[in-house]
PDB file of C-alpha atoms in Angstrom:
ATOM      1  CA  UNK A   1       0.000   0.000   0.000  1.00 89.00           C
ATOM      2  CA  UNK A   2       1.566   2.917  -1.338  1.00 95.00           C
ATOM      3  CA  UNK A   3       0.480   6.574  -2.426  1.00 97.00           C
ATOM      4  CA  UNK A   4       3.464   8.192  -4.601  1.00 97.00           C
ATOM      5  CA  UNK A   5       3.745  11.697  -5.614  1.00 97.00           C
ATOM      6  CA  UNK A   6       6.509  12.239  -8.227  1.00 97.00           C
ATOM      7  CA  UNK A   7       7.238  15.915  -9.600  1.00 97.00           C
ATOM      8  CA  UNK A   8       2.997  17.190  -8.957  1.00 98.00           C
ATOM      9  CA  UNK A   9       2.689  20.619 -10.104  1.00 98.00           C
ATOM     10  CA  UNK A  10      -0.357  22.857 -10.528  1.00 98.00           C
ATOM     11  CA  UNK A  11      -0.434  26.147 -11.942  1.00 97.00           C
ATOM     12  CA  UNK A  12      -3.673  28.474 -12.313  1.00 96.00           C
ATOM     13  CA  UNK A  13      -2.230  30.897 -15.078  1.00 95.00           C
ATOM     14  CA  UNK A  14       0.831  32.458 -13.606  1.00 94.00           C
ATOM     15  CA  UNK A  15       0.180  31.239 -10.317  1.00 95.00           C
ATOM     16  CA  UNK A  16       2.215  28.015  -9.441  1.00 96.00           C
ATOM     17  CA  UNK A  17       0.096  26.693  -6.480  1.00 97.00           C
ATOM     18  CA  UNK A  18       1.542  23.242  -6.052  1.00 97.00           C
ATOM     19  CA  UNK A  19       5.485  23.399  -7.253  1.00 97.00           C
ATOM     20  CA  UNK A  20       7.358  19.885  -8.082  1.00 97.00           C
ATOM     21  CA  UNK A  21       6.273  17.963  -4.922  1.00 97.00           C
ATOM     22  CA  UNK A  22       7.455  14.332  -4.425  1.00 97.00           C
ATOM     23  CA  UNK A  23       6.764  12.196  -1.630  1.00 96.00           C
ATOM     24  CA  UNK A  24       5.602   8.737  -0.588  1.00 96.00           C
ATOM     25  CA  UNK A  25       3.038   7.610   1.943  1.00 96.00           C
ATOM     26  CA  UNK A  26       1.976   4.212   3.386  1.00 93.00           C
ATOM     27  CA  UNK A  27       0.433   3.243   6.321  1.00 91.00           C
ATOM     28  CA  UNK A  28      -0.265   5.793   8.991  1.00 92.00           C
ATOM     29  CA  UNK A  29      -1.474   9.186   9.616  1.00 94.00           C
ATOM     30  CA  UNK A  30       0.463  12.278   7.552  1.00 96.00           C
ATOM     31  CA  UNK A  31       0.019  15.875   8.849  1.00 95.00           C
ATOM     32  CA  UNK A  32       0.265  18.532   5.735  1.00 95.00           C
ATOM     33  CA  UNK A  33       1.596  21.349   7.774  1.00 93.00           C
ATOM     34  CA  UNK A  34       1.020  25.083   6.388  1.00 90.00           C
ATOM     35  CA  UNK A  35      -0.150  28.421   6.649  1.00 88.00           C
ATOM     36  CA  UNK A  36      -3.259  29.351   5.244  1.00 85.00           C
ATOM     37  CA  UNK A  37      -1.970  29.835   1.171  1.00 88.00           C
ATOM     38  CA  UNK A  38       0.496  27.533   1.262  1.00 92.00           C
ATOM     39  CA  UNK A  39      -0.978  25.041  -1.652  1.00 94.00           C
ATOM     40  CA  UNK A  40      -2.485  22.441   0.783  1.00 94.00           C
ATOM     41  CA  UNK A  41      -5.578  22.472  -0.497  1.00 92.00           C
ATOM     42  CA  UNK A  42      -5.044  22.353  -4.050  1.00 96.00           C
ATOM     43  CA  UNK A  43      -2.300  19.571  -3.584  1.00 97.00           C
ATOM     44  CA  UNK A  44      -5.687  17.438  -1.707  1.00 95.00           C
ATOM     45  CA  UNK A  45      -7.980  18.400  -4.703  1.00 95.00           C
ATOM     46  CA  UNK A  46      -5.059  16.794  -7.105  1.00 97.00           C
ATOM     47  CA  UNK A  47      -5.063  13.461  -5.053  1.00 97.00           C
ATOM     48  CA  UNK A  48      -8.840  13.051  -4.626  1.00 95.00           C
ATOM     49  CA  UNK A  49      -8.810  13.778  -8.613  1.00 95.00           C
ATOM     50  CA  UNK A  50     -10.828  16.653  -8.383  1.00 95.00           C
ATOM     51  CA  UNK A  51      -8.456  18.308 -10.337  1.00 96.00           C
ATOM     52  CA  UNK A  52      -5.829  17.176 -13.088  1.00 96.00           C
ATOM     53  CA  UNK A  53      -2.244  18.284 -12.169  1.00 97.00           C
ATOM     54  CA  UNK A  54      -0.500  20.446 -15.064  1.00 97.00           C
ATOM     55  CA  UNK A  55       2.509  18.234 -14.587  1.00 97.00           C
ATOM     56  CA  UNK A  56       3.698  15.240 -12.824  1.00 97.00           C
ATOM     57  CA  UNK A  57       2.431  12.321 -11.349  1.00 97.00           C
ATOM     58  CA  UNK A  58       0.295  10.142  -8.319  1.00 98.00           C
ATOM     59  CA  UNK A  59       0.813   6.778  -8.269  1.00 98.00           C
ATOM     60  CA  UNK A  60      -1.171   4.396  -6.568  1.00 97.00           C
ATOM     61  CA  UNK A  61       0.735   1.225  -6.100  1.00 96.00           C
ATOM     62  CA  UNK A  62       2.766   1.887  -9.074  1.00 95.00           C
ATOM     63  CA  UNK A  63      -0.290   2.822 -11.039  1.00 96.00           C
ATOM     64  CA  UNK A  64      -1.370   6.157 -12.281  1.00 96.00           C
ATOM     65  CA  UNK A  65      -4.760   6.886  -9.716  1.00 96.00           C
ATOM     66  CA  UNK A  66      -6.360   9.137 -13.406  1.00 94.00           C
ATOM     67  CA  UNK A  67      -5.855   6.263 -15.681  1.00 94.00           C
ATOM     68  CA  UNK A  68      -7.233   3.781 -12.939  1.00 95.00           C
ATOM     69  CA  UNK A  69     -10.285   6.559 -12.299  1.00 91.00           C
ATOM     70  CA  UNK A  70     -13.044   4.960 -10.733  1.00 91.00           C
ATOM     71  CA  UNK A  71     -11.264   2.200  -9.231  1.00 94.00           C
ATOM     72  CA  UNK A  72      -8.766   4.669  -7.162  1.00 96.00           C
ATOM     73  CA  UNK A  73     -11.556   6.471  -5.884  1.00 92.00           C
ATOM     74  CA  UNK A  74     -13.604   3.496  -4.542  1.00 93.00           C
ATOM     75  CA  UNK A  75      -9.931   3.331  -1.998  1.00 95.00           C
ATOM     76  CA  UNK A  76     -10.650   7.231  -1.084  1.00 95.00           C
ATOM     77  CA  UNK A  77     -12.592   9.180   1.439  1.00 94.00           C
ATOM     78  CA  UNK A  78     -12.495  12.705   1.739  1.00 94.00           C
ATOM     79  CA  UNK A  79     -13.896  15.210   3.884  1.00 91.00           C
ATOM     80  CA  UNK A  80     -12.853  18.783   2.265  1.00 90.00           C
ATOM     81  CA  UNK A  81     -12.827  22.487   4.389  1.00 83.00           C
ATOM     82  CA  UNK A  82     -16.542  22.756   3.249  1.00 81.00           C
ATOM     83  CA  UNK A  83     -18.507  19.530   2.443  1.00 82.00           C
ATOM     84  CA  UNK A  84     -22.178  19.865   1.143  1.00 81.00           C
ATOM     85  CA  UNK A  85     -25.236  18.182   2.978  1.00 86.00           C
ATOM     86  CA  UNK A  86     -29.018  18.887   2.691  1.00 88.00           C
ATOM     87  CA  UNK A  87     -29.971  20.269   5.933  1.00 92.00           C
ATOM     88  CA  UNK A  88     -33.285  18.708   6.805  1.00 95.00           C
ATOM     89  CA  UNK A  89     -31.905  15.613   6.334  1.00 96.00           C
ATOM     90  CA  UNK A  90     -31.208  13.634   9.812  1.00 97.00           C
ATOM     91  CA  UNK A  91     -27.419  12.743  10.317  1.00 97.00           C
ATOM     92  CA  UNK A  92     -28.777   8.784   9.387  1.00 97.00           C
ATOM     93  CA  UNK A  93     -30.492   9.612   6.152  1.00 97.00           C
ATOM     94  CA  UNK A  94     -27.871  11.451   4.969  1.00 96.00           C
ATOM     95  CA  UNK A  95     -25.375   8.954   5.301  1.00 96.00           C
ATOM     96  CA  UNK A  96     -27.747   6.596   3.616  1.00 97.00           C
ATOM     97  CA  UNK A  97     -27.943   8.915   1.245  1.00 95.00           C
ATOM     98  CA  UNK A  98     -24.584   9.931   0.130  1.00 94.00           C
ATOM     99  CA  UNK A  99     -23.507   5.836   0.722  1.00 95.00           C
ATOM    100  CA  UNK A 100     -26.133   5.262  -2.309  1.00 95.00           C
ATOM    101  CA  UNK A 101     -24.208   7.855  -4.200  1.00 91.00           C
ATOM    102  CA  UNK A 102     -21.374   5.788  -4.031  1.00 90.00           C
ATOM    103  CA  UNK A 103     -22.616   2.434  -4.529  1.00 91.00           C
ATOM    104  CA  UNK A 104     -22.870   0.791  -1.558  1.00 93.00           C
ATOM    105  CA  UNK A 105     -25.570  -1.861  -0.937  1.00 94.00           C
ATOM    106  CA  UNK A 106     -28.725  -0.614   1.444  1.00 94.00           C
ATOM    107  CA  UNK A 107     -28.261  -3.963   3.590  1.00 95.00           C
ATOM    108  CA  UNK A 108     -24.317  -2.864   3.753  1.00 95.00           C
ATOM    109  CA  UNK A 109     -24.771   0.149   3.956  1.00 96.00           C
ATOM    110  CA  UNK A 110     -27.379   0.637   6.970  1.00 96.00           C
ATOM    111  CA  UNK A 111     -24.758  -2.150   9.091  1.00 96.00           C
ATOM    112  CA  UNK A 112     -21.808   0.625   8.213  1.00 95.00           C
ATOM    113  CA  UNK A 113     -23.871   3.576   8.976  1.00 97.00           C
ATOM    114  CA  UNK A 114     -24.880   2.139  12.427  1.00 96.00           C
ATOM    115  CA  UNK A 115     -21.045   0.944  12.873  1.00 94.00           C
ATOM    116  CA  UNK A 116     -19.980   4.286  11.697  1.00 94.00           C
ATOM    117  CA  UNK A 117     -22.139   6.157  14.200  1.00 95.00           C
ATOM    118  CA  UNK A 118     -20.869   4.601  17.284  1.00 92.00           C
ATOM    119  CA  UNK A 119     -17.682   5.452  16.396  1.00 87.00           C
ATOM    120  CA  UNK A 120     -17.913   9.312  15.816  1.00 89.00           C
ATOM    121  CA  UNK A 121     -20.080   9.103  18.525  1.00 89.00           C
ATOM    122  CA  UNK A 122     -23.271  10.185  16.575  1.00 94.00           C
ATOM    123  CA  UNK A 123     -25.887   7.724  17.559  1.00 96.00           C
ATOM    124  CA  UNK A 124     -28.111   9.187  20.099  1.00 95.00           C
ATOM    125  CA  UNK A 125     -27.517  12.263  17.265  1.00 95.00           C
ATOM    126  CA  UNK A 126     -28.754  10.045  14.534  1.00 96.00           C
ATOM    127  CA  UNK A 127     -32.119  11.621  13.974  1.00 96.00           C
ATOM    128  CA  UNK A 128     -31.137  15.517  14.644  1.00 97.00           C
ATOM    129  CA  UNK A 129     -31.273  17.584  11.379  1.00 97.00           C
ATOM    130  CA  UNK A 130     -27.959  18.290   9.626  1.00 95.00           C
ATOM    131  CA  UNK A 131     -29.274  22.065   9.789  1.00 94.00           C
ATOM    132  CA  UNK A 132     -28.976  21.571  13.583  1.00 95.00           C
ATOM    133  CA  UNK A 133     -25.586  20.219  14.272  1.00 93.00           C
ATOM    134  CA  UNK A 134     -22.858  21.939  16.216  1.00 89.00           C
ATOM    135  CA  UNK A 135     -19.773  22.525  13.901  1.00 84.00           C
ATOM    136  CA  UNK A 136     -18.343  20.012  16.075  1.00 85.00           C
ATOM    137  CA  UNK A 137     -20.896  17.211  15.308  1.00 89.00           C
ATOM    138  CA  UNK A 138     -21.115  17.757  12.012  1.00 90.00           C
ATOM    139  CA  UNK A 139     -17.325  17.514  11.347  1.00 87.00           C
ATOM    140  CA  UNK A 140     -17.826  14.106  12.819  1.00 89.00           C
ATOM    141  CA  UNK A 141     -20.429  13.841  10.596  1.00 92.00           C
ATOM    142  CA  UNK A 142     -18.370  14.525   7.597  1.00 91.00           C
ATOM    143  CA  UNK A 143     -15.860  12.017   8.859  1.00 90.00           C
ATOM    144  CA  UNK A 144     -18.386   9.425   9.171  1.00 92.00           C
ATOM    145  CA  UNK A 145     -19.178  10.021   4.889  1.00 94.00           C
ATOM    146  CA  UNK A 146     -16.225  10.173   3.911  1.00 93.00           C
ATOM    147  CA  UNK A 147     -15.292   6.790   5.978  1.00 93.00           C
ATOM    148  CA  UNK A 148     -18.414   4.721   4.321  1.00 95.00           C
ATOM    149  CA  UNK A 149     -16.974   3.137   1.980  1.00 93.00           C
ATOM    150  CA  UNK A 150     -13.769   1.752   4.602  1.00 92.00           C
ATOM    151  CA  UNK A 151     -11.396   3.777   1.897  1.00 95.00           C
ATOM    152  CA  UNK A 152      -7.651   2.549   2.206  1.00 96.00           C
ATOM    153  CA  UNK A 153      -6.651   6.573   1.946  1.00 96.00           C
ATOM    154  CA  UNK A 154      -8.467   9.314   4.149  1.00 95.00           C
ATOM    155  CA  UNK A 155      -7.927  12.873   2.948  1.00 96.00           C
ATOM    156  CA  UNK A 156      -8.990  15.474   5.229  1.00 93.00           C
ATOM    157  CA  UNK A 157      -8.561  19.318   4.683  1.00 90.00           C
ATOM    158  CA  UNK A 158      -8.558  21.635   7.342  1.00 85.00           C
ATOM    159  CA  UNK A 159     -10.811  18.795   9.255  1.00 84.00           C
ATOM    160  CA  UNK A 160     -10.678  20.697  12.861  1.00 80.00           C
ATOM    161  CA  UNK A 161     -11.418  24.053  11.392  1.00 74.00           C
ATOM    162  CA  UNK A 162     -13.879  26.714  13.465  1.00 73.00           C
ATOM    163  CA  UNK A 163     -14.085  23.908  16.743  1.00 77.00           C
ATOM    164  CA  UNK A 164     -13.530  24.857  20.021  1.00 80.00           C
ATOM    165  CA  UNK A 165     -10.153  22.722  21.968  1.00 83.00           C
ATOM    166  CA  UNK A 166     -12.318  20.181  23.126  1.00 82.00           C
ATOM    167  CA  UNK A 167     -14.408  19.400  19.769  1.00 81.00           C
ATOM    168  CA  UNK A 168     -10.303  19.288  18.616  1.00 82.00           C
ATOM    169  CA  UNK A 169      -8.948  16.757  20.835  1.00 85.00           C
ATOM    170  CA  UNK A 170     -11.892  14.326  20.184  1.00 82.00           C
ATOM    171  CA  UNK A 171     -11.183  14.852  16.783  1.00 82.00           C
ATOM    172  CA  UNK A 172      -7.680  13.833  16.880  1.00 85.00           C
ATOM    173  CA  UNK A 173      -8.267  10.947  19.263  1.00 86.00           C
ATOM    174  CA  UNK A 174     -11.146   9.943  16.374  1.00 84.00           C
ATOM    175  CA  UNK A 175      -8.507  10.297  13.570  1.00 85.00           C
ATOM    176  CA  UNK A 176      -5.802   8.101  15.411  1.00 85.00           C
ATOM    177  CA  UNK A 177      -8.757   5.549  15.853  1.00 83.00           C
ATOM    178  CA  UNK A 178      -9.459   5.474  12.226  1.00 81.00           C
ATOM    179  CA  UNK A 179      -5.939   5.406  11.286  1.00 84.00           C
ATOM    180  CA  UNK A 180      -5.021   1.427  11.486  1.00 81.00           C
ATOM    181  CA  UNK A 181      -4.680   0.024   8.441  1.00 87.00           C
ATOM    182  CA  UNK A 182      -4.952   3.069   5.962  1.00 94.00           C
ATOM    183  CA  UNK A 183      -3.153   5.833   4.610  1.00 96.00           C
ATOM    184  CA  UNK A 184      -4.767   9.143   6.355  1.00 95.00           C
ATOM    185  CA  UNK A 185      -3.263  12.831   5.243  1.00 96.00           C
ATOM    186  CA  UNK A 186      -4.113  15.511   7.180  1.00 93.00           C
ATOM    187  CA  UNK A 187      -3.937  19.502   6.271  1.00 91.00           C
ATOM    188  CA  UNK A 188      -3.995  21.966   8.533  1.00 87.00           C
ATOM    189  CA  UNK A 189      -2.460  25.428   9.951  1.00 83.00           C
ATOM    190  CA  UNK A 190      -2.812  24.568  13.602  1.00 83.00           C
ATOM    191  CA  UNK A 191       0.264  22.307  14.969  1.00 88.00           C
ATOM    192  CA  UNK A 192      -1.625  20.890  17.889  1.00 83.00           C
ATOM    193  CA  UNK A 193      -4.089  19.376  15.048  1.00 83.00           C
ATOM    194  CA  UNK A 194      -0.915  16.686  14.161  1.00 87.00           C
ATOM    195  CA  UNK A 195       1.436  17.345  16.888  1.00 86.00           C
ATOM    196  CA  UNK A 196       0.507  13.717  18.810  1.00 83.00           C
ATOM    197  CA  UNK A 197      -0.825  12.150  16.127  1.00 88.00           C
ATOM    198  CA  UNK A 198       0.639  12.268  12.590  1.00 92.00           C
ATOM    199  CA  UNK A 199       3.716   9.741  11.986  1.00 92.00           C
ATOM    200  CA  UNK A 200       5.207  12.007   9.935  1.00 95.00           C
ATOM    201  CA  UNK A 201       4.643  16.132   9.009  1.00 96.00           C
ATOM    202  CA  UNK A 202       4.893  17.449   6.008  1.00 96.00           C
ATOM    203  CA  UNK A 203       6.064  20.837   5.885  1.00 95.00           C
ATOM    204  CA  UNK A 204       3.975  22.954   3.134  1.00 95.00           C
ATOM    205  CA  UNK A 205       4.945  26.714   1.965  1.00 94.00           C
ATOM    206  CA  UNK A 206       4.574  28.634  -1.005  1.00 94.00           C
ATOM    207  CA  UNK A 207       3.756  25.144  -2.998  1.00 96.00           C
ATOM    208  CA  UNK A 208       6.819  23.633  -1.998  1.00 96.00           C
ATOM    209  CA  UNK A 209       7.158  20.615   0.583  1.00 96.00           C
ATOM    210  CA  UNK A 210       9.994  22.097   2.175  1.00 94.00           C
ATOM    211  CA  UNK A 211      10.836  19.555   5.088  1.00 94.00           C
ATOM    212  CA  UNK A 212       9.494  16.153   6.111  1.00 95.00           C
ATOM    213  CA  UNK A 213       9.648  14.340   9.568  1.00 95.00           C
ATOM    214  CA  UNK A 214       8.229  13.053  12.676  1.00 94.00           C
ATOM    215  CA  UNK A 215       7.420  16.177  15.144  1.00 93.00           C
ATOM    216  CA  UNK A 216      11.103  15.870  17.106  1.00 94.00           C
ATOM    217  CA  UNK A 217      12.727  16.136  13.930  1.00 95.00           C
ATOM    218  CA  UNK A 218      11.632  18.897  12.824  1.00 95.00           C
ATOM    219  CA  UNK A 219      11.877  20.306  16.162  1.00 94.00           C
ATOM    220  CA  UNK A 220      15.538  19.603  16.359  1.00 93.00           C
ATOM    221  CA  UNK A 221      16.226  20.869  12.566  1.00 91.00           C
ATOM    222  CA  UNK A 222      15.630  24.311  14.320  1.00 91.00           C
ATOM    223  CA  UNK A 223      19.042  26.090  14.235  1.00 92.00           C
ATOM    224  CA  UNK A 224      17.960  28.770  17.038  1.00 92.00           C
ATOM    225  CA  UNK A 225      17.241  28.845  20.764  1.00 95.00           C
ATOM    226  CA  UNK A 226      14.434  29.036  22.596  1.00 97.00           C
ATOM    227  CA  UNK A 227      14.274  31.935  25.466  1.00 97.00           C
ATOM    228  CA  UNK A 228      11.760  33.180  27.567  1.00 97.00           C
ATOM    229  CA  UNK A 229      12.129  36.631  29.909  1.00 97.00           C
ATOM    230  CA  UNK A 230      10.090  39.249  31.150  1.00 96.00           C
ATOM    231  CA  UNK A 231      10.414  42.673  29.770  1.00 96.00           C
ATOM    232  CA  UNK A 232       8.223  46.079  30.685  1.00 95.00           C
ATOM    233  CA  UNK A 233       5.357  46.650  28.237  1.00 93.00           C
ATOM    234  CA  UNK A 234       7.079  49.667  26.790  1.00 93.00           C
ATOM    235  CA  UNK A 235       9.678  47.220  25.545  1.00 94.00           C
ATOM    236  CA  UNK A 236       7.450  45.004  24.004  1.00 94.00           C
ATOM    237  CA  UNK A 237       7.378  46.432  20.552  1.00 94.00           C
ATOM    238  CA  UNK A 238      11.092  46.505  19.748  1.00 95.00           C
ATOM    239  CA  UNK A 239      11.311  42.952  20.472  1.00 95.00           C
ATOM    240  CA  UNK A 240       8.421  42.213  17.980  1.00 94.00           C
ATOM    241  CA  UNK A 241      10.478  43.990  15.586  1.00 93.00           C
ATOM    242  CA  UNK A 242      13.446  42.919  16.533  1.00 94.00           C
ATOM    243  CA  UNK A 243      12.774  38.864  17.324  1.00 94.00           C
ATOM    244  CA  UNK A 244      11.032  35.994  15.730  1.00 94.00           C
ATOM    245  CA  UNK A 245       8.554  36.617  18.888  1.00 95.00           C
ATOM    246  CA  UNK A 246       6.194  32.875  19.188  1.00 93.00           C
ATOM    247  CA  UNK A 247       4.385  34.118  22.127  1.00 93.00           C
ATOM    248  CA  UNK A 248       3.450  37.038  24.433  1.00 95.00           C
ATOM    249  CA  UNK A 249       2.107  36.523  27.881  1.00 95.00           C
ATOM    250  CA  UNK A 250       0.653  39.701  30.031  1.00 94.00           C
ATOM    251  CA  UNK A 251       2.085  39.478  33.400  1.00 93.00           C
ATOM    252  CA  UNK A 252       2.024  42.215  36.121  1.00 92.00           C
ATOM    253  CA  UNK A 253       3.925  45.095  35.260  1.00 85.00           C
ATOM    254  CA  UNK A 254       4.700  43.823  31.887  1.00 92.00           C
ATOM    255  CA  UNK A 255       4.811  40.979  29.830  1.00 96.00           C
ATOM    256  CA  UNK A 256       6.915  37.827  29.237  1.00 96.00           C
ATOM    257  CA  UNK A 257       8.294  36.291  25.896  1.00 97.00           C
ATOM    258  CA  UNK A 258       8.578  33.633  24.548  1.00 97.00           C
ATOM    259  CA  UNK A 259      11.565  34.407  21.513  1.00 96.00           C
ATOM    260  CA  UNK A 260      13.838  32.626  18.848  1.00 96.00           C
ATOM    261  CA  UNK A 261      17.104  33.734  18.488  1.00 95.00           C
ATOM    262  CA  UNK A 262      20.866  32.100  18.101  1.00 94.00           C
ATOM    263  CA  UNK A 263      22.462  34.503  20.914  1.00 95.00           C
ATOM    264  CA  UNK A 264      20.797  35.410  24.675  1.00 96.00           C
ATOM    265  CA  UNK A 265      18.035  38.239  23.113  1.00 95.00           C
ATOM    266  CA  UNK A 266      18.164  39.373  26.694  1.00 94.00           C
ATOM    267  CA  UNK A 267      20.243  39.025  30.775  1.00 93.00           C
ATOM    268  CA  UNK A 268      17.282  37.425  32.304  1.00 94.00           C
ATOM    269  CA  UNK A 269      16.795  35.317  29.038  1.00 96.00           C
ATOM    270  CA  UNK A 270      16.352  31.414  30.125  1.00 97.00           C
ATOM    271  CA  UNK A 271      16.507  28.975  27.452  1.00 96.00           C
ATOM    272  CA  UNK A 272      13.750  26.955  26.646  1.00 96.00           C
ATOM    273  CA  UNK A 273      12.583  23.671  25.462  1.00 95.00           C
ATOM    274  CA  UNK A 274      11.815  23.943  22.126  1.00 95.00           C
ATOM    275  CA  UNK A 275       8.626  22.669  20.561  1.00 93.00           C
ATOM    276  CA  UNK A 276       6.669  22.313  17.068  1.00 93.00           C
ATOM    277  CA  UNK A 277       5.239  25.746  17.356  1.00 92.00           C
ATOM    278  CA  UNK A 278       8.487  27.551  17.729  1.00 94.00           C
ATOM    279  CA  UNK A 279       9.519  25.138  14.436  1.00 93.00           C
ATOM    280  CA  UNK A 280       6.096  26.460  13.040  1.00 91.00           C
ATOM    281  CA  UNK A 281       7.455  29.713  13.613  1.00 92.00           C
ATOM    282  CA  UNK A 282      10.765  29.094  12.318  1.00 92.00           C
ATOM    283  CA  UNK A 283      10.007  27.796   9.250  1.00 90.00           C
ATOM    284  CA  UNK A 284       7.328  30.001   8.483  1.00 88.00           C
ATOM    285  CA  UNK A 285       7.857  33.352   9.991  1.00 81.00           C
ATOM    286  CA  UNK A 286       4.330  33.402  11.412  1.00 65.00           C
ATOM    287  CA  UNK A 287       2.640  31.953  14.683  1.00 55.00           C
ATOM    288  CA  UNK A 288       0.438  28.759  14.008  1.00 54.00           C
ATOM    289  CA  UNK A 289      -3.230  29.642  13.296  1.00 51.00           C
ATOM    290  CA  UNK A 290      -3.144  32.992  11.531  1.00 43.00           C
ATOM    291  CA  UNK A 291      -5.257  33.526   8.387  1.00 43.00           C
ATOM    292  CA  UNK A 292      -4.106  35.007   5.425  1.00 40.00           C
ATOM    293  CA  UNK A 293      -6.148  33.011   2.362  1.00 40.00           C
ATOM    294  CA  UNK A 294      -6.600  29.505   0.843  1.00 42.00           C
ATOM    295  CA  UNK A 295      -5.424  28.330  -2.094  1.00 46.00           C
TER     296      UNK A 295
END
């Protein structure tokens, strides 16, 4: 079981969204790591087929997944940003529904419905209007679609999107659940989304994958320290300018900081353990989680 990606671009006119990307997955969960722009999405579109790439290639076992068409995507499931549902429709009939869009028996079907329920944790739900759902619940709701069909590949884009932190964490204990015996890629712009969970992270900017490996190595690719200190609030600004700045906690009288930098940024400084988030910031130049656009 093995997803390739060999040389996958994707250009809308002069914009080069996905740029040369190669890698290969098998077995286990992959976390697509990026701000918001970075080509994530359009790289997911390319290996659900939802779009043709303008050059390069996905290989499925060796075998192109567009000249195999319908027979790749009887392996996939995919839950996108934004996935489409009729609103009075009950959770239940619309998993009937979209599992007789793709082919799947009524007897099968209603067994892998009520099996799929139970595990999303849906079935006292089962009857509530789509229209009605908490983002939460229907995220798990979108999960339990785009699982119907027991796909050997799980693509989910931005899957935790708009939930609060505990809606999150039952999300990623779901994912790690579903994970056993299948290829699941994950995209996201929030590090704690993949920081337990994903074997390996994939690390996505400006359509390039520019690093790839599990959540301690890409922590320990970080060339700078770590400090924290407390300065005065007036201070606070230079340091902004002055420092690759992953966090700012109020504190009385002033504020302390959380900074990456080769040399002591300060005579209190205290080094720090580093973690994803201050590779987040690293490699990106921004904090996790801030918007700026989807491509």
């Amino acid at each position: 079981m093995e997803l390739t990606i060999q040389d996958l671009t994707k250009e809308f006119g002069t914009l080069r969204a996905v740029d040369h990307v190669n890698f290969t997955m098998t077995n286990g969960v992959y976390g697509l790591l990026g701000v918001n722009g970075a080509g994530k999405t359009t790289l997911m579109r390319m290996l659900t087929t939802l779009i043709k790439p303008t050059s390069g290639e996905i290989l499925w076992d060796g075998q192109d997944v567009y000249a195999m068409d319908g027979q790749y995507r009887k392996l996939l499931g995919y839950l996108p940003q934004d996935f489409g549902y009729y609103p009075d429709f009950s959770i239940y009939d619309y998993l009937m529904y979209i599992a007789s869009i793709k082919g799947i028996r009524p007897a099968v079907a209603k067994e892998r419905v009520k099996l799929l329920l139970k595990q999303v944790g849906l079935v006292r739900a089962r009857h509530k209007k789509m229209k009605t759902l908490s983002g939460g619940m229907k995220r798990r709701a979108g999960i339990a679609q785009a699982m119907l069909n027991d796909p050997k590949i799980l693509i989910l884009d931005e899957p935790t999107a708009g939930l609060d932190p505990s809606e999150r964490i039952r999300f990623r204990n779901l994912i790690s659940e579903l994970s056993e015996d299948r290829i699941v890629l994950l995209s996201t712009h929030i590090v704690s989304d993949i920081e337990y969970i994903a074997n390996e992270i994939l690390l996505m900017k400006d359509g390039c994958i520019t690093m790839s490996g599990t959540a301690e190595e890409i922590v320990a690719s970080m060339p700078e320290k770590v400090w924290t200190f407390t300065v005065p609030k007036a201070q606070i600004d230079a340091y902004l300018k002055a420092y690759k700045v992953a966090n700012v906690k109020t504190v009385p009288g002033g504020a302390e900081l959380r900074v990456l930098s080769p040399v002591r940024p300060n005579s209190s400084a205290v080094e720090a353990e580093p973690n994803l988030e201050d590779a987040f910031l690293y490699h990106f130049g921004e904090s996790a989680g801030e918007d700026d656009g989807t491509v």
